[in-house]
Amino acid sequence: MSDLSSLEERGLAELKACSTETELRAWKTRYFGDRGDITLALKQVGTVPQAERRAYGQKANQVKEFLNSAFEDALASAKRQDLERSLVSERLDVTLPGRWVPTGRLHVATQVLRQIYAIFADLGFQVYRSREVEDDLTNFELLNMPPHHPARDMWDTFHTTKPGVLLRTHTSPGQIHVMRECCPRPIRVILPGMCYRYEAITTRSEIMFHQVEGLAVGTRVSMADLKGTIIAFAHRMFGEDRQVRIRSSYFPFTEPSIEVDMDCIVCGGKGCTLCKRTGWLEIMGAGMVHPTVLQNGGYDPEQFSGFAFGMGPERIAMLKYAIDDIRLFWGNDLRFLRQF
Ligand code: DAH
């Protein structure tokens, strides 16, 4: 019995000496583990003489209950102290500004491209992609520009080391690819993609830029359809009250050819620096597909007609957001890109 009393005293004293949760857990194993002192003391009940066994058993259980509940109290208070310590030493200032989480976004050119896709999708145009590395035949010849044709001067070209292979200067060769693939079915597609020109880089011209070509071919496609399509596009892209003006122009692959202007979004036509005092901004070239081009695409020009147009999404973005330098698009300056 006196062993039990001193066990209780020793246990309590050692428990008091523990200051961390780890120490407390070690104490618990020492006393309550498989070969712990309390466990052993309880096992000894059987060896105690019959007369004292009952009293011994009771006392052993009391000691066990007592130390166990002392342990639970000590553990709880150690945990509380740990929490208080961490609240003080690792204090969180909830008034601090949050940490900046970097998020990606679409490039402004991609955003405008997607707006163009959405508008033409509503008008029934599908997206057709074609290659950026072209041959001379498709980029020029089949578009009605034989070798040495002076109109080729409109497109300064990057040639590869392989003769006849070049970087497309416009998306128009895609017209040939899509016609040859679809002929003789009717066509209504846009052809977006990157184009390349061997030009001096200035605020208004780049060596690489996107274009979005449009092509509609059918048995009764007219200039009126072209006009309606362009006006619908200008209204959706720039606002319902935009005025559209059509001027006659020249492209080898269309006849007649036109250029399309829109009244200036800044001055509304009065004349300002954006429109260079003309009141108008050019938004695209277009026309009725030349009979030779239709034929090169596999369509009989006696039976089929078509319209085509080509626009520059970077130029559209420049007009829409008053961006005054085309070099900003590929300059990778986050101060510019983050504005969109
Ligand atoms: N391909 C022309 C260019 O790069 C733009 C163009 C003009 C495309 C008239 C057309 C068109 O489809 O009909 O300048």
PDB file of C-alpha atoms and ligand atoms in Angstrom, residues 155 169-170 172 175 197 211 213-214 251 253-254 285-287 308-310, ligand 1:
ATOM      1  CA  TRP A 155       3.651  42.743-100.022  1.00  0.00           C
ATOM      2  CA  THR A 169       2.255  38.017 -96.306  1.00  0.00           C
ATOM      3  CA  HIS A 170      -1.496  37.900 -95.829  1.00  0.00           C
ATOM      4  CA  SER A 172      -5.656  35.527 -98.513  1.00  0.00           C
ATOM      5  CA  GLN A 175      -8.981  31.343 -99.589  1.00  0.00           C
ATOM      6  CA  ARG A 197       6.179  41.203 -93.938  1.00  0.00           C
ATOM      7  CA  GLN A 211      -5.159  39.263 -90.132  1.00  0.00           C
ATOM      8  CA  GLU A 213      -9.741  37.109 -93.802  1.00  0.00           C
ATOM      9  CA  GLY A 214     -13.379  36.538 -94.678  1.00  0.00           C
ATOM     10  CA  PHE A 251      -6.534  44.218-105.192  1.00  0.00           C
ATOM     11  CA  PHE A 253      -7.736  38.950-106.209  1.00  0.00           C
ATOM     12  CA  THR A 254     -11.004  40.912-106.155  1.00  0.00           C
ATOM     13  CA  GLY A 285      -9.942  45.859 -97.705  1.00  0.00           C
ATOM     14  CA  ALA A 286     -12.556  43.799 -99.516  1.00  0.00           C
ATOM     15  CA  GLY A 287     -14.224  42.992-102.801  1.00  0.00           C
ATOM     16  CA  ALA A 308     -13.836  38.442 -99.512  1.00  0.00           C
ATOM     17  CA  PHE A 309     -12.398  40.843 -97.005  1.00  0.00           C
ATOM     18  CA  GLY A 310      -9.270  41.222 -94.946  1.00  0.00           C
TER      19      GLY A 310
HETATM   20  N1  DAH B   1      -4.869  40.527 -98.408  1.00  0.00           N
HETATM   21  C1  DAH B   1      -5.007  41.962 -98.346  1.00  0.00           C
HETATM   22  C2  DAH B   1      -3.799  42.571 -97.650  1.00  0.00           C
HETATM   23  O1  DAH B   1      -3.068  41.893 -97.026  1.00  0.00           O
HETATM   24  C3  DAH B   1      -6.256  42.360 -97.614  1.00  0.00           C
HETATM   25  C4  DAH B   1      -7.474  42.000 -98.400  1.00  0.00           C
HETATM   26  C5  DAH B   1      -8.001  42.896 -99.275  1.00  0.00           C
HETATM   27  C6  DAH B   1      -8.050  40.766 -98.285  1.00  0.00           C
HETATM   28  C7  DAH B   1      -9.128  42.600-100.024  1.00  0.00           C
HETATM   29  C8  DAH B   1      -9.178  40.449 -99.036  1.00  0.00           C
HETATM   30  C9  DAH B   1      -9.689  41.380 -99.897  1.00  0.00           C
HETATM   31  O2  DAH B   1      -9.785  39.270 -98.942  1.00  0.00           O
HETATM   32  O3  DAH B   1     -10.800  41.070-100.618  1.00  0.00           O
HETATM   33  O4  DAH B   1      -3.604  43.728 -97.738  1.00  0.00           O
END
